[in-house]
PDB file of C-alpha atoms in Angstrom:
ATOM      1  CA  MET N 171     109.031 260.295 201.809  1.00 47.00           C
ATOM      2  CA  THR N 172     106.368 257.913 202.891  1.00 46.00           C
ATOM      3  CA  SER N 173     107.101 255.148 205.736  1.00 47.00           C
ATOM      4  CA  ALA N 174     106.313 251.624 205.425  1.00 47.00           C
ATOM      5  CA  SER N 175     103.242 250.221 207.054  1.00 48.00           C
ATOM      6  CA  GLY N 176     101.074 247.160 207.346  1.00 47.00           C
ATOM      7  CA  PRO N 177     101.669 243.419 207.067  1.00 46.00           C
ATOM      8  CA  ASN N 178     104.667 243.950 204.529  1.00 45.00           C
ATOM      9  CA  ALA N 179     106.806 246.863 206.886  1.00 45.00           C
ATOM     10  CA  GLY N 180     110.142 245.736 207.715  1.00 44.00           C
ATOM     11  CA  TRP N 181     110.381 243.720 204.422  1.00 41.00           C
ATOM     12  CA  ARG N 182     112.749 244.570 201.413  1.00 44.00           C
ATOM     13  CA  SER N 183     113.374 243.249 198.177  1.00 41.00           C
ATOM     14  CA  ALA N 184     116.207 240.852 198.114  1.00 44.00           C
ATOM     15  CA  ARG N 185     117.031 241.908 194.415  1.00 44.00           C
ATOM     16  CA  PRO N 186     115.628 243.802 191.478  1.00 46.00           C
ATOM     17  CA  GLY N 187     112.518 242.603 190.575  1.00 46.00           C
ATOM     18  CA  GLY N 188     112.257 239.727 193.620  1.00 45.00           C
ATOM     19  CA  GLY N 189     110.062 239.023 196.105  1.00 46.00           C
ATOM     20  CA  LEU N 190     109.646 240.539 199.478  1.00 44.00           C
ATOM     21  CA  LEU N 191     112.059 238.837 202.359  1.00 42.00           C
ATOM     22  CA  PRO N 192     112.658 240.114 205.580  1.00 42.00           C
ATOM     23  CA  SER N 193     115.377 242.589 206.621  1.00 39.00           C
ATOM     24  CA  GLY N 194     118.304 241.769 209.053  1.00 40.00           C
ATOM     25  CA  LEU N 195     119.661 238.308 209.550  1.00 40.00           C
ATOM     26  CA  ALA N 196     116.718 236.482 208.567  1.00 41.00           C
ATOM     27  CA  GLY N 197     116.706 237.819 205.550  1.00 38.00           C
ATOM     28  CA  ARG N 198     119.463 235.790 204.233  1.00 38.00           C
ATOM     29  CA  THR N 199     118.895 234.016 201.045  1.00 37.00           C
ATOM     30  CA  THR N 200     119.707 229.895 201.357  1.00 39.00           C
ATOM     31  CA  PRO N 201     120.422 227.636 198.671  1.00 49.00           C
ATOM     32  CA  PRO N 202     117.220 226.415 196.948  1.00 49.00           C
ATOM     33  CA  GLY N 203     115.966 223.356 198.748  1.00 52.00           C
ATOM     34  CA  ASP N 204     112.650 220.552 199.031  1.00 54.00           C
ATOM     35  CA  GLY N 205     110.543 223.386 200.689  1.00 50.00           C
ATOM     36  CA  HIS N 206     111.512 221.401 204.192  1.00 51.00           C
ATOM     37  CA  GLY N 207     114.539 223.767 204.987  1.00 42.00           C
ATOM     38  CA  PRO N 208     117.744 223.999 203.891  1.00 45.00           C
ATOM     39  CA  GLU N 209     119.774 221.734 202.038  1.00 55.00           C
ATOM     40  CA  SER N 210     122.088 219.452 204.193  1.00 65.00           C
ATOM     41  CA  GLY N 211     125.603 218.592 202.685  1.00 71.00           C
ATOM     42  CA  PRO N 212     127.355 220.034 199.698  1.00 79.00           C
ATOM     43  CA  PRO N 213     125.815 220.923 196.392  1.00 89.00           C
ATOM     44  CA  THR N 214     125.384 218.066 193.983  1.00 89.00           C
ATOM     45  CA  VAL N 215     125.295 217.366 190.067  1.00 90.00           C
ATOM     46  CA  THR N 216     123.631 214.575 188.336  1.00 91.00           C
ATOM     47  CA  ILE N 217     126.446 213.128 186.016  1.00 91.00           C
ATOM     48  CA  GLY N 218     124.254 210.639 184.320  1.00 90.00           C
ATOM     49  CA  SER N 219     120.674 209.058 184.219  1.00 91.00           C
ATOM     50  CA  TYR N 220     119.616 205.506 183.428  1.00 92.00           C
ATOM     51  CA  PRO N 221     116.565 203.400 182.505  1.00 91.00           C
ATOM     52  CA  ASP N 222     117.226 200.873 184.961  1.00 91.00           C
ATOM     53  CA  TYR N 223     118.750 200.397 188.399  1.00 92.00           C
ATOM     54  CA  SER N 224     121.544 197.800 187.015  1.00 92.00           C
ATOM     55  CA  THR N 225     122.935 200.665 184.789  1.00 92.00           C
ATOM     56  CA  ALA N 226     123.114 202.835 187.406  1.00 93.00           C
ATOM     57  CA  GLN N 227     124.429 200.675 190.015  1.00 93.00           C
ATOM     58  CA  ARG N 228     127.029 199.408 187.037  1.00 93.00           C
ATOM     59  CA  VAL N 229     128.350 203.126 186.767  1.00 93.00           C
ATOM     60  CA  VAL N 230     128.914 203.378 190.180  1.00 93.00           C
ATOM     61  CA  ASP N 231     130.902 200.339 190.649  1.00 93.00           C
ATOM     62  CA  HIS N 232     132.949 201.479 187.941  1.00 91.00           C
ATOM     63  CA  LEU N 233     133.814 204.417 189.873  1.00 92.00           C
ATOM     64  CA  ALA N 234     134.524 202.383 192.757  1.00 92.00           C
ATOM     65  CA  ASP N 235     137.180 200.323 190.574  1.00 91.00           C
ATOM     66  CA  ASN N 236     138.560 203.478 189.560  1.00 89.00           C
ATOM     67  CA  ARG N 237     139.421 204.399 192.940  1.00 89.00           C
ATOM     68  CA  PHE N 238     137.122 207.328 193.178  1.00 91.00           C
ATOM     69  CA  PRO N 239     135.367 208.213 196.280  1.00 92.00           C
ATOM     70  CA  VAL N 240     132.146 206.480 195.706  1.00 91.00           C
ATOM     71  CA  GLU N 241     130.978 207.660 199.447  1.00 92.00           C
ATOM     72  CA  HIS N 242     130.031 211.303 197.554  1.00 92.00           C
ATOM     73  CA  THR N 243     127.857 209.373 195.093  1.00 93.00           C
ATOM     74  CA  ALA N 244     123.799 208.582 195.354  1.00 94.00           C
ATOM     75  CA  ILE N 245     121.550 206.480 193.310  1.00 93.00           C
ATOM     76  CA  VAL N 246     118.411 208.729 193.240  1.00 93.00           C
ATOM     77  CA  GLY N 247     115.009 206.765 191.846  1.00 92.00           C
ATOM     78  CA  THR N 248     112.629 208.919 190.312  1.00 89.00           C
ATOM     79  CA  ASN N 249     109.015 208.886 189.023  1.00 89.00           C
ATOM     80  CA  LEU N 250     108.254 205.765 191.453  1.00 89.00           C
ATOM     81  CA  THR N 251     105.454 203.402 190.695  1.00 91.00           C
ATOM     82  CA  LEU N 252     103.865 200.994 193.094  1.00 92.00           C
ATOM     83  CA  VAL N 253     103.470 197.655 191.646  1.00 92.00           C
ATOM     84  CA  GLU N 254     101.176 194.970 193.439  1.00 92.00           C
ATOM     85  CA  THR N 255     101.757 191.590 191.456  1.00 91.00           C
ATOM     86  CA  VAL N 256      99.306 188.996 192.510  1.00 91.00           C
ATOM     87  CA  LEU N 257     100.977 185.589 193.107  1.00 87.00           C
ATOM     88  CA  GLY N 258      97.635 183.658 193.432  1.00 85.00           C
ATOM     89  CA  ARG N 259      94.335 182.810 195.072  1.00 87.00           C
ATOM     90  CA  MET N 260      93.443 182.757 198.467  1.00 87.00           C
ATOM     91  CA  ASP N 261      91.402 180.481 200.362  1.00 86.00           C
ATOM     92  CA  THR N 262      91.041 179.297 203.792  1.00 87.00           C
ATOM     93  CA  GLY N 263      92.937 176.126 202.963  1.00 88.00           C
ATOM     94  CA  ARG N 264      95.934 178.043 201.302  1.00 89.00           C
ATOM     95  CA  ALA N 265      95.653 180.350 204.146  1.00 90.00           C
ATOM     96  CA  ALA N 266      95.804 177.629 206.870  1.00 92.00           C
ATOM     97  CA  LEU N 267      98.811 175.964 205.121  1.00 93.00           C
ATOM     98  CA  ILE N 268     100.778 179.188 205.308  1.00 91.00           C
ATOM     99  CA  GLY N 269     100.186 179.658 208.569  1.00 93.00           C
ATOM    100  CA  ALA N 270     101.324 176.234 209.214  1.00 95.00           C
ATOM    101  CA  GLY N 271     104.715 176.574 207.823  1.00 93.00           C
ATOM    102  CA  THR N 272     105.502 179.697 209.455  1.00 93.00           C
ATOM    103  CA  GLY N 273     103.650 178.022 213.007  1.00 94.00           C
ATOM    104  CA  ALA N 274     106.430 175.481 212.223  1.00 94.00           C
ATOM    105  CA  TRP N 275     109.188 177.636 212.079  1.00 95.00           C
ATOM    106  CA  PHE N 276     108.522 179.399 215.137  1.00 94.00           C
ATOM    107  CA  GLY N 277     108.200 175.684 216.701  1.00 93.00           C
ATOM    108  CA  LEU N 278     111.290 174.764 215.617  1.00 92.00           C
ATOM    109  CA  PHE N 279     112.831 177.918 217.291  1.00 93.00           C
ATOM    110  CA  ILE N 280     110.997 177.171 220.359  1.00 91.00           C
ATOM    111  CA  GLY N 281     111.976 173.360 220.525  1.00 90.00           C
ATOM    112  CA  LEU N 282     115.581 174.117 219.891  1.00 90.00           C
ATOM    113  CA  LEU N 283     115.673 176.463 222.787  1.00 89.00           C
ATOM    114  CA  PHE N 284     113.886 174.427 224.999  1.00 88.00           C
ATOM    115  CA  GLY N 285     115.865 171.293 224.027  1.00 85.00           C
ATOM    116  CA  ILE N 286     119.192 173.130 224.820  1.00 85.00           C
ATOM    117  CA  PHE N 287     118.217 172.848 228.355  1.00 84.00           C
ATOM    118  CA  THR N 288     116.449 169.460 228.226  1.00 79.00           C
ATOM    119  CA  VAL N 289     118.396 166.547 229.794  1.00 79.00           C
ATOM    120  CA  GLY N 290     117.119 163.108 227.821  1.00 81.00           C
ATOM    121  CA  ASN N 291     115.297 163.131 224.969  1.00 84.00           C
ATOM    122  CA  TRP N 292     116.033 166.630 223.853  1.00 83.00           C
ATOM    123  CA  LEU N 293     114.678 165.381 219.936  1.00 87.00           C
ATOM    124  CA  GLY N 294     111.304 164.488 220.987  1.00 88.00           C
ATOM    125  CA  VAL N 295     110.745 168.380 222.207  1.00 89.00           C
ATOM    126  CA  ILE N 296     112.160 169.414 218.835  1.00 90.00           C
ATOM    127  CA  VAL N 297     109.778 167.646 217.282  1.00 92.00           C
ATOM    128  CA  VAL N 298     106.545 168.247 219.916  1.00 92.00           C
ATOM    129  CA  GLY N 299     107.451 172.209 219.283  1.00 92.00           C
ATOM    130  CA  LEU N 300     107.730 171.824 215.538  1.00 93.00           C
ATOM    131  CA  VAL N 301     104.160 170.035 215.485  1.00 94.00           C
ATOM    132  CA  VAL N 302     102.438 172.226 217.918  1.00 95.00           C
ATOM    133  CA  GLY N 303     103.783 175.499 216.460  1.00 95.00           C
ATOM    134  CA  ALA N 304     102.095 174.180 212.747  1.00 95.00           C
ATOM    135  CA  ILE N 305      99.002 173.035 214.328  1.00 95.00           C
ATOM    136  CA  TRP N 306      98.600 176.591 215.967  1.00 95.00           C
ATOM    137  CA  GLY N 307      99.896 178.585 213.204  1.00 94.00           C
ATOM    138  CA  ALA N 308      97.290 176.647 210.884  1.00 94.00           C
ATOM    139  CA  ILE N 309      94.400 177.386 213.219  1.00 94.00           C
ATOM    140  CA  PHE N 310      95.434 181.308 213.159  1.00 94.00           C
ATOM    141  CA  GLY N 311      96.245 181.583 209.499  1.00 92.00           C
ATOM    142  CA  ALA N 312      92.810 180.145 208.633  1.00 91.00           C
ATOM    143  CA  VAL N 313      90.811 182.468 211.323  1.00 92.00           C
ATOM    144  CA  ALA N 314      92.501 185.407 210.182  1.00 90.00           C
ATOM    145  CA  HIS N 315      91.820 184.695 206.373  1.00 88.00           C
ATOM    146  CA  ALA N 316      87.942 184.071 207.691  1.00 88.00           C
ATOM    147  CA  MET N 317      87.938 187.216 209.487  1.00 88.00           C
ATOM    148  CA  THR N 318      88.775 189.324 206.478  1.00 84.00           C
ATOM    149  CA  GLY N 319      85.106 187.806 205.227  1.00 80.00           C
ATOM    150  CA  GLY N 320      86.292 187.368 201.269  1.00 75.00           C
ATOM    151  CA  GLN N 321      87.957 191.081 201.211  1.00 82.00           C
ATOM    152  CA  ARG N 322      91.014 190.316 199.756  1.00 77.00           C
ATOM    153  CA  ASP N 323      91.525 186.431 198.453  1.00 82.00           C
ATOM    154  CA  PHE N 324      94.438 186.643 196.900  1.00 85.00           C
ATOM    155  CA  THR N 325      98.156 186.707 197.970  1.00 83.00           C
ATOM    156  CA  SER N 326     100.306 189.756 196.325  1.00 87.00           C
ATOM    157  CA  ALA N 327     103.736 191.166 196.609  1.00 90.00           C
ATOM    158  CA  SER N 328     104.186 195.229 196.347  1.00 92.00           C
ATOM    159  CA  SER N 329     107.476 196.846 194.958  1.00 90.00           C
ATOM    160  CA  LEU N 330     108.477 200.072 194.243  1.00 88.00           C
ATOM    161  CA  ARG N 331     109.669 200.769 190.191  1.00 88.00           C
ATOM    162  CA  ALA N 332     111.246 204.135 189.464  1.00 91.00           C
ATOM    163  CA  GLY N 333     111.100 205.710 186.025  1.00 90.00           C
ATOM    164  CA  GLN N 334     114.722 206.501 185.813  1.00 93.00           C
ATOM    165  CA  TYR N 335     117.812 206.446 187.936  1.00 94.00           C
ATOM    166  CA  ALA N 336     120.001 209.482 187.993  1.00 93.00           C
ATOM    167  CA  VAL N 337     123.674 209.049 189.774  1.00 93.00           C
ATOM    168  CA  ILE N 338     124.811 211.835 191.542  1.00 94.00           C
ATOM    169  CA  VAL N 339     127.998 213.214 192.813  1.00 94.00           C
ATOM    170  CA  ASP N 340     129.337 216.293 194.865  1.00 92.00           C
ATOM    171  CA  ALA N 341     129.766 218.962 192.437  1.00 90.00           C
ATOM    172  CA  THR N 342     133.499 219.532 193.434  1.00 91.00           C
ATOM    173  CA  LEU N 343     134.185 215.962 191.655  1.00 90.00           C
ATOM    174  CA  ALA N 344     131.573 216.187 188.976  1.00 89.00           C
ATOM    175  CA  ASP N 345     134.362 216.552 186.473  1.00 90.00           C
ATOM    176  CA  GLN N 346     136.598 213.719 187.999  1.00 90.00           C
ATOM    177  CA  ALA N 347     133.402 211.098 187.750  1.00 90.00           C
ATOM    178  CA  ARG N 348     132.458 212.298 184.130  1.00 90.00           C
ATOM    179  CA  GLN N 349     136.082 211.562 182.954  1.00 89.00           C
ATOM    180  CA  LEU N 350     136.192 207.977 184.484  1.00 88.00           C
ATOM    181  CA  LEU N 351     132.600 207.441 183.099  1.00 86.00           C
ATOM    182  CA  GLY N 352     134.145 208.245 179.245  1.00 84.00           C
ATOM    183  CA  ARG N 353     136.010 204.825 179.500  1.00 78.00           C
ATOM    184  CA  LEU N 354     133.017 203.106 180.280  1.00 78.00           C
ATOM    185  CA  ASN N 355     130.943 201.512 177.264  1.00 68.00           C
ATOM    186  CA  LEU N 356     127.205 201.417 178.571  1.00 67.00           C
ATOM    187  CA  GLY N 357     126.211 200.687 174.873  1.00 52.00           C
ATOM    188  CA  THR N 358     123.651 204.049 175.345  1.00 45.00           C
ATOM    189  CA  SER N 359     123.018 206.563 172.356  1.00 37.00           C
ATOM    190  CA  ALA N 360     125.717 209.120 173.486  1.00 39.00           C
ATOM    191  CA  PRO N 361     127.800 210.924 170.503  1.00 35.00           C
ATOM    192  CA  ALA N 362     130.950 208.830 169.680  1.00 36.00           C
ATOM    193  CA  PRO N 363     134.096 211.057 170.014  1.00 35.00           C
ATOM    194  CA  THR N 364     135.263 212.701 166.233  1.00 32.00           C
ATOM    195  CA  PRO N 365     138.909 211.778 165.091  1.00 34.00           C
ATOM    196  CA  GLU N 366     141.600 214.116 165.390  1.00 35.00           C
ATOM    197  CA  THR N 367     142.271 215.789 162.187  1.00 35.00           C
ATOM    198  CA  ARG N 368     146.316 216.029 161.655  1.00 35.00           C
TER     199      ARG N 368
END
């Protein structure tokens, strides 16, 4: 009989044909996860996959309306895509205008704050705060755009979109959720139930 030696010494096979696992308590198998440690919480089951978020939201809302414990559900978006929608062209004048609007709001807030503690013409304090904020906002907006050197002459809004949305529930509640979803007509291509023969 030969003794084990080398880097695999102290390792044993977890199951026939399986890989090598360390022996002892550290060699216990854990449920499969995402590679970042064991999964937290109970195992889950996907009860439906939908092409848009509104349909997945409607499914969870239907479960909630039927007193299903929706705290045991989740909507998981997969195949995420970053979409940046271009809103328009950006030049120095537009940057100054946007900065003036932002500065005016900030100036209005500061003016209201000082206006509370002003005895006398509190309306004048608010107007001055608004005007000064708009002026400084326009200056900072124009300077910030000029410092980009024309590298980004457009405005945009970014959003994440998923290719599909899966509704998952705890495995112990999956059958109950499926029964409730059987009453929901989503207009999908699910097979229609066949009538019973007598």
